[in-house]
Amino acid sequence: MTNSQLWFRGVRSSKFRHVYGLPAKREGCYENIKITKNAHDGHYCAVNPKFVAVVTEVAGGGTFLVLPLHNTGRLDFNSSRVTGHRGPVLDIKWNPFNDNIIASCSDDCTVKLWYIPDGGLATHLTDWLIDLHGHKRRVGYIEWHPSAENILISAGFDHLMIVWDVGHGQAVNVIDCHPDVIYSLSFNRDGSLVTTTCKDKKLRVIEPRRGIVLSEGICHAGTKACKAVFLGNTGRILTTGFSRHSDRQYAVWSQSDLSEPLVMESIDSSSGVLFPYYDHDTRIVYLAGKGDGNIRYYEVVDQAPWLHYLNQFLSGSPQRGLGFIPKRGCDVSQCEIFRFYKLHATKGMCEPISMIVPRKSDQFQDDLYPDTAAPSPALTAQEWISGKNCNPILMSMKTGVMVRTHKPKVYQPSENMSLPTAHVNNSKKFAFLSQETVPDYRPVDVQPVTEKSQKTSSNQSTKFLQIQQMWASQQTNILSSECNKGSSFSNEREELQEDSPKTEYQLQRAYSRQCEELKLLRRQLTNRERRILELEEQVIKLQQQLKEAKRQHK
């Protein structure tokens, strides 16, 4: 490489190249909050232009705190909370079209909707608007539809996703396509598709109304949780996860073909799960990990390498969770393009962090603030269920005013709620008499025998269980000796039928092992080919250097 090629290294021009994070001062933070210590991979914080909601730590149930946005400073010890769940709260999300409605899911297998008055809570809130029952295990994640009113989707640890019409308190569809725990879910811009990540290491694109998996593929090879988010209407998906060697990495995928990523890059070797936050207006994606003190941000482009690293916000205190305010709540006068609400892991504090583009002018910056999503739905729930799709309604931010919604309680109470409390309790107690039990006949996947499973099985085999197994085997021997020849023939036939799935399972295991070995061989071949090319290039360079040295010597 000549000197003329080395003297200048091109820098990509971008208006977001100098974005920096500005944490709020001490008087602008929310202090003395008992933030939850749950190990679930949740954000634990939800913000809109009116309120800040934070999941708190409490014994004997699940609560979360709701504060007016301007009510900063030290929190009163006896402040009012939402205390209607019987188990720990795992996720909370504000309604995008009604700033007074918040949804929460919990360890008690329910999803509840709450109405928060404009001035905040005066007493502990225990009366919910809607109580959604449908999951058989705890509910880990919820997400509102971006353009349709009253559509909510929830993902539980029973491997199910349920699409709810919260206006009527009914389930629109139950999606059963995941063989293991769901790690994340995200709508695309018009809400026609949902992308999910699962413990089986697969990324899926699902049509939520019909529950059909349009495409799927293995995203990250690591064992920890993967997260995914749609990158607007570009048809691409961003995932964050871990490699086989526990290195954190991100990948960009095409939603129509999930067999191979468009790009996959390693970030670092930290252990915290990375959460992606995508801003549709500025096309910037923020990556923040649990337990990290920094927030990285990248600019999304429509050609390779698909993401361009911009910078990172550094902080000495780790974060337990992050919430962010919608774009209509940002301060236009300070050129604020995004605002995080950081929950500190070591101290009970919620700290706002503003992402600011440095500009000298005080005028409205049209290039930084395109039209953003308005707090009004583009579709009704019935229109979306019938098959219509529509992008969110957009609004201008040129006025510089923080747009809030003020709506009364829009959900009518059900017939049970209009009755006295005694009748409601009785109806709940004897509900099993009128409801038919729905058994779960899904097949249980046989897990391969590992070192860990052998240890746990040996620990569980106590003396009592061993005696019980010996007694059962003796009884079966006595019964088998007393049965006639015809019954023995039928027993042999049944044993052959029982052994058949074992042989099928062994064949499946052998086939999967061979597939993995083939993948490893292919990777080794590609690595060797790359190494050969590198060595050939080095040889060519050395030959050129020798020629130049000979010329100079002559």
Coordinates of C-alpha atoms in Angstrom, one line a residue:
M1 CA 0.0 0.0 0.0
T2 CA 1.5 3.3 -1.1
N3 CA 1.8 6.5 1.1
S4 CA -0.9 8.2 -1.0
Q5 CA -3.4 5.6 0.1
L6 CA -2.4 5.8 3.8
W7 CA -2.4 9.5 4.4
F8 CA -6.2 9.8 4.4
R9 CA -8.7 7.4 5.9
G10 CA -12.3 8.3 4.9
V11 CA -14.8 9.1 7.7
R12 CA -18.5 8.4 7.0
S13 CA -20.6 11.6 7.2
S14 CA -23.7 11.4 9.4
K15 CA -25.7 14.0 11.2
F16 CA -25.8 11.6 14.2
R17 CA -22.1 11.1 14.4
H18 CA -21.7 13.3 17.5
V19 CA -24.7 12.2 19.5
Y20 CA -23.9 12.2 23.2
G21 CA -25.8 11.1 26.3
L22 CA -26.6 13.7 29.0
P23 CA -27.6 12.3 32.4
A24 CA -30.0 14.3 34.5
K25 CA -28.9 16.2 37.5
R26 CA -29.6 14.9 41.0
E27 CA -32.8 16.9 41.4
G28 CA -34.1 15.6 38.1
C29 CA -33.8 11.9 39.2
Y30 CA -36.3 9.7 41.1
E31 CA -34.7 8.5 44.3
N32 CA -35.5 6.1 47.2
I33 CA -37.1 3.5 44.9
K34 CA -37.0 -0.2 46.0
I35 CA -36.3 -1.6 42.5
T36 CA -37.1 -5.2 42.0
K37 CA -34.3 -7.8 42.2
N38 CA -36.0 -10.4 40.0
A39 CA -33.7 -12.3 37.7
H40 CA -36.2 -12.2 34.8
D41 CA -35.0 -10.5 31.6
G42 CA -37.3 -7.6 31.7
H43 CA -37.1 -3.8 31.4
Y44 CA -38.9 -3.2 34.7
C45 CA -39.6 0.4 33.6
A46 CA -42.2 2.0 31.3
V47 CA -42.5 5.7 30.5
N48 CA -44.9 8.0 28.7
P49 CA -45.3 11.8 28.6
K50 CA -47.4 11.6 31.8
F51 CA -46.0 8.9 34.1
V52 CA -43.0 6.8 35.0
A53 CA -43.8 3.2 36.1
V54 CA -41.1 1.1 37.9
V55 CA -41.5 -2.5 39.2
T56 CA -40.7 -2.5 42.9
E57 CA -39.5 -5.2 45.3
V58 CA -42.1 -6.4 47.9
A59 CA -42.8 -9.5 49.9
G60 CA -45.9 -11.5 49.3
G61 CA -47.1 -10.2 45.9
G62 CA -46.3 -8.0 43.0
T63 CA -46.4 -4.2 42.9
F64 CA -45.2 -1.4 40.6
L65 CA -44.8 2.2 41.3
V66 CA -46.4 4.9 39.1
L67 CA -45.2 8.5 39.5
P68 CA -46.1 11.7 37.5
L69 CA -43.2 12.6 35.2
H70 CA -42.5 15.9 36.8
N71 CA -42.6 14.4 40.4
T72 CA -38.8 14.1 40.7
G73 CA -36.7 14.0 43.8
R74 CA -36.7 11.7 46.9
L75 CA -39.7 9.4 47.0
D76 CA -41.9 9.1 50.1
F77 CA -41.6 5.7 51.8
N78 CA -45.3 5.3 52.0
S79 CA -46.1 6.3 48.4
S80 CA -49.0 4.6 46.7
R81 CA -48.5 1.7 44.4
V82 CA -50.4 -0.7 42.1
T83 CA -50.8 -3.8 44.3
G84 CA -53.3 -6.1 42.5
H85 CA -51.1 -9.0 41.4
R86 CA -50.5 -12.0 43.6
G87 CA -47.1 -12.7 42.2
P88 CA -44.0 -10.7 41.1
V89 CA -44.7 -8.3 38.2
L90 CA -42.5 -9.3 35.2
D91 CA -43.3 -6.7 32.5
I92 CA -45.3 -3.4 32.2
K93 CA -46.2 -1.4 29.1
W94 CA -48.2 1.8 28.6
N95 CA -51.0 1.9 26.1
P96 CA -49.6 3.9 23.1
F97 CA -53.0 5.6 22.5
N98 CA -54.1 6.3 26.1
D99 CA -51.5 7.7 28.6
N100 CA -53.7 6.7 31.5
I101 CA -53.8 2.9 30.8
I102 CA -51.0 0.6 31.7
A103 CA -50.8 -3.2 31.1
S104 CA -48.9 -5.6 33.4
C105 CA -48.1 -9.3 33.4
S106 CA -47.1 -11.3 36.4
D107 CA -46.0 -14.6 37.9
D108 CA -49.6 -15.3 38.8
C109 CA -50.4 -16.2 35.1
T110 CA -52.5 -13.2 34.5
V111 CA -52.4 -10.0 32.4
K112 CA -54.1 -6.9 33.9
L113 CA -55.0 -3.4 32.8
W114 CA -55.0 -0.5 35.2
Y115 CA -56.4 3.1 34.9
I116 CA -54.1 5.7 36.5
P117 CA -55.7 9.1 37.2
D118 CA -54.0 12.3 35.9
G119 CA -52.7 13.4 39.2
G120 CA -51.2 10.0 40.1
L121 CA -52.2 7.6 42.7
A122 CA -53.7 8.8 46.0
T123 CA -54.0 5.3 47.6
H124 CA -52.9 1.8 46.7
L125 CA -54.6 0.7 43.5
T126 CA -56.1 -2.8 43.8
D127 CA -59.0 -2.5 41.3
W128 CA -58.1 -3.4 37.7
L129 CA -60.0 -2.6 34.6
I130 CA -59.5 -5.9 32.8
D131 CA -58.2 -9.2 34.0
L132 CA -57.0 -11.6 31.3
H133 CA -56.8 -15.3 32.0
G134 CA -55.4 -17.8 29.5
H135 CA -51.9 -18.7 30.3
K136 CA -51.1 -21.8 32.4
R137 CA -47.8 -20.5 33.6
R138 CA -46.3 -17.1 34.4
V139 CA -46.5 -14.4 31.7
G140 CA -43.1 -13.0 30.9
Y141 CA -43.6 -10.4 28.1
I142 CA -46.4 -8.2 26.7
E143 CA -46.5 -5.9 23.7
W144 CA -49.1 -3.4 22.4
H145 CA -50.0 -3.3 18.8
P146 CA -48.4 -0.2 17.2
S147 CA -51.4 1.0 15.1
A148 CA -54.5 -1.0 16.1
E149 CA -56.5 0.0 19.2
N150 CA -57.0 -2.4 22.1
I151 CA -54.8 -5.2 20.7
L152 CA -52.2 -6.7 23.1
I153 CA -50.0 -9.8 22.7
S154 CA -48.6 -11.7 25.6
A155 CA -46.0 -14.5 25.8
G156 CA -45.9 -16.9 28.7
F157 CA -43.6 -19.6 30.1
D158 CA -46.2 -22.2 28.9
H159 CA -44.7 -21.7 25.4
L160 CA -47.9 -19.9 24.3
M161 CA -48.5 -16.5 22.7
I162 CA -52.0 -15.1 23.1
V163 CA -53.4 -12.1 21.1
W164 CA -55.9 -10.2 23.2
D165 CA -58.7 -7.8 22.3
V166 CA -58.6 -6.0 25.6
G167 CA -61.7 -3.9 24.8
H168 CA -63.8 -7.0 25.1
G169 CA -61.5 -9.0 27.4
Q170 CA -61.2 -11.9 24.9
A171 CA -58.5 -13.9 23.3
V172 CA -58.3 -13.4 19.5
N173 CA -55.8 -16.1 18.8
V174 CA -53.6 -18.6 20.7
I175 CA -50.3 -19.2 19.0
D176 CA -48.6 -22.6 19.8
C177 CA -45.5 -22.9 17.7
H178 CA -42.7 -22.6 20.2
P179 CA -41.2 -25.8 21.8
D180 CA -39.6 -23.9 24.6
V181 CA -39.5 -20.7 26.6
I182 CA -40.0 -17.4 24.6
Y183 CA -37.3 -14.8 25.1
S184 CA -38.7 -11.8 23.3
L185 CA -41.4 -10.6 20.9
S186 CA -41.6 -7.5 18.7
F187 CA -44.2 -6.1 16.2
N188 CA -43.2 -4.7 12.8
R189 CA -44.2 -1.1 11.9
D190 CA -47.7 -1.8 10.8
G191 CA -48.3 -4.7 13.2
S192 CA -48.9 -7.4 10.5
L193 CA -46.0 -9.6 11.7
V194 CA -44.4 -10.5 15.0
T195 CA -40.8 -11.7 15.5
T196 CA -39.8 -13.9 18.4
T197 CA -36.7 -15.5 19.9
C198 CA -36.9 -18.8 21.8
K199 CA -34.8 -21.0 24.0
D200 CA -34.4 -23.4 21.1
K201 CA -32.1 -20.7 19.6
K202 CA -34.4 -20.0 16.7
L203 CA -35.7 -16.7 15.4
R204 CA -39.2 -16.8 14.0
V205 CA -41.4 -14.5 11.9
I206 CA -45.1 -15.1 12.7
E207 CA -48.4 -13.9 11.3
P208 CA -50.2 -13.2 14.6
R209 CA -53.8 -13.4 13.3
R210 CA -53.5 -16.9 11.9
G211 CA -50.6 -18.1 14.0
I212 CA -48.5 -19.2 11.0
V213 CA -44.7 -19.3 11.1
L214 CA -43.6 -17.6 7.9
S215 CA -39.9 -18.2 8.3
E216 CA -37.5 -19.5 11.0
G217 CA -33.8 -20.1 11.5
I218 CA -31.2 -20.4 14.2
C219 CA -30.0 -16.9 15.2
H220 CA -27.3 -17.2 17.9
A221 CA -25.5 -20.3 19.0
G222 CA -25.0 -19.3 22.7
T223 CA -27.1 -20.6 25.6
K224 CA -28.2 -17.3 27.0
A225 CA -31.3 -15.2 26.0
C226 CA -31.5 -13.7 22.6
K227 CA -33.5 -10.5 21.8
A228 CA -35.0 -9.3 18.5
V229 CA -36.6 -6.2 17.1
F230 CA -37.9 -5.2 13.7
L231 CA -36.0 -2.4 11.9
G232 CA -39.1 -0.5 10.7
N233 CA -40.5 -1.3 7.3
T234 CA -37.2 -2.3 5.8
G235 CA -37.9 -6.1 6.0
R236 CA -34.9 -6.6 8.3
I237 CA -34.6 -7.8 11.9
L238 CA -31.9 -7.1 14.4
T239 CA -31.0 -9.7 17.0
T240 CA -28.7 -9.7 20.0
G241 CA -27.3 -12.8 21.6
F242 CA -24.2 -14.9 22.4
S243 CA -21.8 -17.0 20.4
R244 CA -20.6 -20.5 21.3
H245 CA -17.8 -18.9 23.3
S246 CA -20.2 -16.6 25.2
D247 CA -19.2 -13.5 23.3
R248 CA -21.9 -10.9 22.9
Q249 CA -22.9 -10.3 19.3
Y250 CA -25.5 -8.7 17.1
A251 CA -26.9 -9.9 13.7
V252 CA -29.1 -8.4 11.0
W253 CA -31.5 -10.7 9.1
S254 CA -33.8 -10.5 6.2
Q255 CA -37.3 -11.4 7.4
S256 CA -38.0 -13.6 4.3
D257 CA -34.8 -15.7 4.7
L258 CA -33.6 -16.6 8.1
S259 CA -31.1 -19.3 7.1
E260 CA -28.1 -17.0 7.1
P261 CA -27.6 -13.5 8.6
L262 CA -26.9 -10.5 6.4
V263 CA -24.2 -9.6 8.9
M264 CA -23.1 -10.9 12.3
E265 CA -20.5 -9.0 14.5
S266 CA -19.1 -9.7 17.9
I267 CA -19.2 -6.8 20.4
D268 CA -17.5 -7.9 23.6
S269 CA -17.3 -10.8 26.1
S270 CA -19.5 -9.4 28.9
S271 CA -22.2 -11.7 30.4
G272 CA -25.2 -9.3 30.5
V273 CA -28.1 -9.8 28.1
L274 CA -28.2 -7.1 25.4
F275 CA -31.5 -5.3 24.8
P276 CA -32.1 -3.5 21.4
Y277 CA -34.1 -0.3 21.3
Y278 CA -34.9 1.0 17.8
D279 CA -36.0 4.5 17.0
H280 CA -38.0 4.5 13.8
D281 CA -37.7 8.2 13.2
T282 CA -33.9 8.6 13.3
R283 CA -33.2 5.0 12.4
I284 CA -30.8 4.6 15.3
V285 CA -30.6 1.4 17.3
Y286 CA -29.4 1.5 20.9
L287 CA -27.9 -1.6 22.6
A288 CA -27.8 -1.7 26.4
G289 CA -26.9 -4.7 28.5
K290 CA -28.1 -5.7 32.0
G291 CA -25.3 -5.0 34.4
D292 CA -23.5 -2.7 32.0
G293 CA -22.8 1.0 32.5
N294 CA -22.7 1.9 28.8
I295 CA -25.2 2.3 26.0
R296 CA -23.9 1.7 22.4
Y297 CA -25.8 3.2 19.4
Y298 CA -25.6 2.4 15.7
E299 CA -27.1 3.9 12.6
V300 CA -29.2 1.6 10.4
V301 CA -28.6 1.9 6.6
D302 CA -30.1 0.1 3.6
Q303 CA -26.9 -1.6 2.3
A304 CA -24.0 -3.5 3.7
P305 CA -22.7 -3.4 6.4
W306 CA -26.4 -2.5 7.5
L307 CA -25.2 -1.0 10.8
H308 CA -22.7 1.8 11.4
Y309 CA -21.3 2.2 14.9
L310 CA -21.7 5.8 16.1
N311 CA -20.6 6.1 19.7
Q312 CA -21.4 5.0 23.2
F313 CA -22.6 6.6 26.4
L314 CA -20.3 5.6 29.3
S315 CA -21.3 5.5 32.9
G316 CA -19.7 4.0 36.1
S317 CA -22.9 2.7 37.6
P318 CA -24.5 -0.5 36.2
Q319 CA -28.2 -0.7 35.1
R320 CA -30.8 -3.2 36.1
G321 CA -33.3 -2.1 33.5
L322 CA -34.1 0.7 31.0
G323 CA -37.3 2.4 29.9
F324 CA -37.7 5.0 27.2
I325 CA -40.2 7.7 26.5
P326 CA -42.0 8.0 23.1
K327 CA -40.7 10.5 20.7
R328 CA -43.7 12.9 21.3
G329 CA -42.3 13.3 24.9
C330 CA -38.8 14.5 23.8
D331 CA -37.6 18.0 24.3
V332 CA -37.3 19.6 20.8
S333 CA -35.6 22.8 22.0
Q334 CA -32.5 20.8 23.2
C335 CA -32.3 18.6 20.1
E336 CA -33.1 15.6 22.2
I337 CA -33.8 12.6 19.9
F338 CA -34.2 9.8 22.6
R339 CA -34.5 9.6 26.3
F340 CA -33.8 6.6 28.5
Y341 CA -34.9 6.1 32.1
K342 CA -32.1 4.1 33.8
L343 CA -32.8 1.9 36.8
H344 CA -29.6 1.7 38.9
A345 CA -28.6 -1.7 40.1
T346 CA -26.6 -0.6 43.1
K347 CA -28.9 2.2 44.4
G348 CA -32.6 2.8 44.3
M349 CA -32.6 5.5 41.7
C350 CA -34.2 6.1 38.3
E351 CA -32.1 8.4 36.2
P352 CA -33.2 10.1 32.9
I353 CA -30.5 10.1 30.2
S354 CA -31.1 12.3 27.2
M355 CA -29.5 11.5 23.8
I356 CA -28.7 14.9 22.2
V357 CA -27.5 16.0 18.8
P358 CA -25.2 19.1 19.3
R359 CA -26.6 22.0 17.3
K360 CA -25.9 25.7 17.8
S361 CA -29.2 26.9 16.4
D362 CA -32.3 27.3 18.6
Q363 CA -34.7 26.8 15.6
F364 CA -36.7 23.6 15.0
Q365 CA -34.5 21.0 13.3
D366 CA -36.5 19.4 10.5
D367 CA -33.9 16.8 9.7
L368 CA -33.8 15.5 13.3
Y369 CA -37.6 15.4 13.8
P370 CA -39.6 13.8 11.0
D371 CA -43.2 13.1 11.6
T372 CA -43.6 10.7 14.4
A373 CA -46.3 8.3 15.6
A374 CA -49.3 10.1 17.0
P375 CA -51.3 8.9 20.1
S376 CA -54.3 8.0 18.0
P377 CA -55.0 4.5 16.5
A378 CA -55.1 4.0 12.8
L379 CA -57.3 0.9 13.0
T380 CA -59.9 -0.5 15.4
A381 CA -59.5 -3.9 16.9
Q382 CA -62.1 -5.5 14.6
E383 CA -60.6 -4.0 11.5
W384 CA -57.2 -5.5 12.3
I385 CA -58.7 -8.8 13.2
S386 CA -60.6 -8.9 9.9
G387 CA -57.2 -8.5 8.0
K388 CA -56.5 -4.8 7.5
N389 CA -53.0 -3.4 8.1
C390 CA -52.0 0.2 8.4
N391 CA -48.9 2.2 9.5
P392 CA -49.3 4.4 12.5
I393 CA -50.9 7.9 12.1
L394 CA -48.1 10.5 12.1
M395 CA -47.9 13.9 13.7
S396 CA -45.5 16.8 13.4
M397 CA -43.3 17.9 16.3
K398 CA -42.8 21.4 15.1
T399 CA -45.0 22.9 17.8
G400 CA -42.4 21.9 20.4
V401 CA -45.2 20.9 22.9
M402 CA -45.1 17.6 24.7
V403 CA -48.2 15.8 23.4
R404 CA -50.3 14.0 26.0
T405 CA -53.6 12.2 25.9
H406 CA -56.5 12.7 28.3
K407 CA -59.1 10.0 28.0
P408 CA -61.6 8.7 30.6
K409 CA -62.0 5.1 31.4
V410 CA -62.7 3.5 28.1
Y411 CA -63.2 -0.1 29.2
Q412 CA -66.7 -0.9 30.4
P413 CA -66.8 -3.1 33.5
S414 CA -68.0 -6.6 33.0
E415 CA -71.2 -8.0 34.5
N416 CA -69.3 -9.6 37.4
M417 CA -67.7 -6.3 38.3
S418 CA -71.1 -4.6 38.6
L419 CA -72.2 -7.1 41.3
P420 CA -71.3 -6.7 45.0
T421 CA -67.9 -8.0 46.1
A422 CA -69.4 -11.1 47.8
H423 CA -71.1 -12.2 44.6
V424 CA -67.9 -11.7 42.7
N425 CA -65.9 -13.8 45.2
N426 CA -68.5 -16.6 45.0
S427 CA -68.5 -16.6 41.3
K428 CA -64.7 -16.8 41.3
K429 CA -64.7 -19.7 43.9
F430 CA -67.2 -21.8 42.0
A431 CA -66.0 -20.9 38.5
F432 CA -64.7 -24.4 38.0
L433 CA -68.2 -25.8 38.0
S434 CA -69.2 -23.9 34.9
Q435 CA -65.9 -24.0 33.1
E436 CA -64.7 -27.1 31.2
T437 CA -61.2 -28.2 31.9
V438 CA -59.0 -28.0 28.9
P439 CA -56.3 -30.7 29.1
D440 CA -52.9 -30.1 27.5
Y441 CA -52.1 -33.0 25.2
R442 CA -48.9 -31.5 23.7
P443 CA -46.1 -34.1 23.4
V444 CA -43.2 -33.7 25.8
D445 CA -39.9 -33.5 23.9
V446 CA -37.4 -36.1 25.2
Q447 CA -34.3 -34.2 26.3
P448 CA -30.9 -35.8 25.6
V449 CA -29.1 -37.3 28.6
T450 CA -26.5 -34.8 29.8
E451 CA -24.1 -34.6 32.7
K452 CA -26.4 -32.2 34.6
S453 CA -29.5 -34.4 34.1
Q454 CA -27.6 -37.5 35.4
K455 CA -26.6 -35.6 38.5
T456 CA -30.1 -34.4 39.2
S457 CA -31.6 -37.8 38.6
S458 CA -29.1 -39.4 40.9
N459 CA -29.9 -36.8 43.6
Q460 CA -33.6 -37.4 43.2
S461 CA -33.3 -41.2 43.5
T462 CA -33.7 -41.4 47.3
K463 CA -33.9 -44.6 49.3
F464 CA -37.7 -44.4 49.5
L465 CA -37.9 -44.2 45.7
Q466 CA -35.5 -47.1 45.2
I467 CA -37.6 -49.3 47.6
Q468 CA -40.7 -48.2 45.7
Q469 CA -39.1 -49.2 42.4
M470 CA -38.0 -52.6 43.7
W471 CA -41.5 -53.3 45.0
A472 CA -43.0 -52.3 41.7
S473 CA -40.6 -54.5 39.8
Q474 CA -41.4 -57.5 42.0
Q475 CA -45.1 -57.1 41.5
T476 CA -44.6 -57.0 37.7
N477 CA -42.6 -60.2 37.8
I478 CA -45.3 -62.0 39.8
L479 CA -48.0 -60.8 37.4
S480 CA -46.0 -61.7 34.3
S481 CA -45.4 -65.3 35.6
E482 CA -49.2 -65.8 36.2
C483 CA -50.4 -64.6 32.8
N484 CA -51.1 -67.1 30.0
K485 CA -49.4 -67.5 26.6
G486 CA -51.9 -65.3 24.8
S487 CA -51.3 -62.4 27.1
S488 CA -47.5 -62.9 26.9
F489 CA -47.8 -62.6 23.1
S490 CA -49.7 -59.3 23.4
N491 CA -47.3 -58.0 26.0
E492 CA -44.4 -58.7 23.6
R493 CA -46.2 -56.9 20.9
E494 CA -46.8 -53.9 23.2
E495 CA -43.1 -53.9 24.2
L496 CA -42.1 -53.8 20.6
Q497 CA -44.5 -50.8 20.1
E498 CA -43.0 -49.1 23.1
D499 CA -39.4 -49.7 21.9
S500 CA -40.2 -48.2 18.5
P501 CA -40.2 -44.5 19.7
K502 CA -36.9 -45.2 21.5
T503 CA -35.3 -46.4 18.2
E504 CA -36.7 -43.4 16.4
Y505 CA -35.3 -41.1 19.1
Q506 CA -31.9 -42.8 18.7
L507 CA -32.0 -42.4 15.0
Q508 CA -32.9 -38.7 15.4
R509 CA -30.0 -38.2 17.8
A510 CA -27.6 -39.9 15.4
Y511 CA -28.9 -37.8 12.5
S512 CA -28.6 -34.5 14.5
R513 CA -25.0 -35.4 15.5
Q514 CA -24.1 -36.1 11.9
C515 CA -25.6 -32.8 10.9
E516 CA -23.6 -31.0 13.6
E517 CA -20.4 -32.8 12.5
L518 CA -21.0 -31.8 8.9
K519 CA -21.5 -28.1 9.9
L520 CA -18.2 -28.2 11.9
L521 CA -16.4 -29.7 8.9
R522 CA -17.8 -27.1 6.6
R523 CA -16.7 -24.3 8.9
Q524 CA -13.3 -25.8 9.2
L525 CA -13.1 -26.0 5.4
T526 CA -14.1 -22.3 5.0
N527 CA -11.6 -21.3 7.7
R528 CA -8.8 -23.2 5.9
E529 CA -9.7 -21.6 2.6
R530 CA -9.6 -18.2 4.2
R531 CA -6.3 -18.9 5.7
I532 CA -4.9 -20.1 2.4
L533 CA -6.1 -16.9 0.7
E534 CA -4.5 -14.8 3.5
L535 CA -1.2 -16.7 3.1
E536 CA -1.2 -16.3 -0.6
E537 CA -1.8 -12.5 -0.2
Q538 CA 1.1 -12.4 2.2
V539 CA 3.4 -14.2 -0.2
I540 CA 2.5 -11.8 -3.0
K541 CA 3.2 -8.8 -0.8
L542 CA 6.6 -10.3 0.3
Q543 CA 7.5 -10.9 -3.4
Q544 CA 6.7 -7.3 -4.2
Q545 CA 8.8 -6.1 -1.3
L546 CA 11.7 -8.2 -2.4
K547 CA 11.5 -6.8 -6.0
E548 CA 11.4 -3.2 -4.6
A549 CA 14.4 -4.0 -2.4
K550 CA 16.4 -5.4 -5.3
R551 CA 15.6 -2.3 -7.4
Q552 CA 16.7 0.0 -4.7
H553 CA 19.9 -2.0 -4.1
K554 CA 20.8 -1.8 -7.8

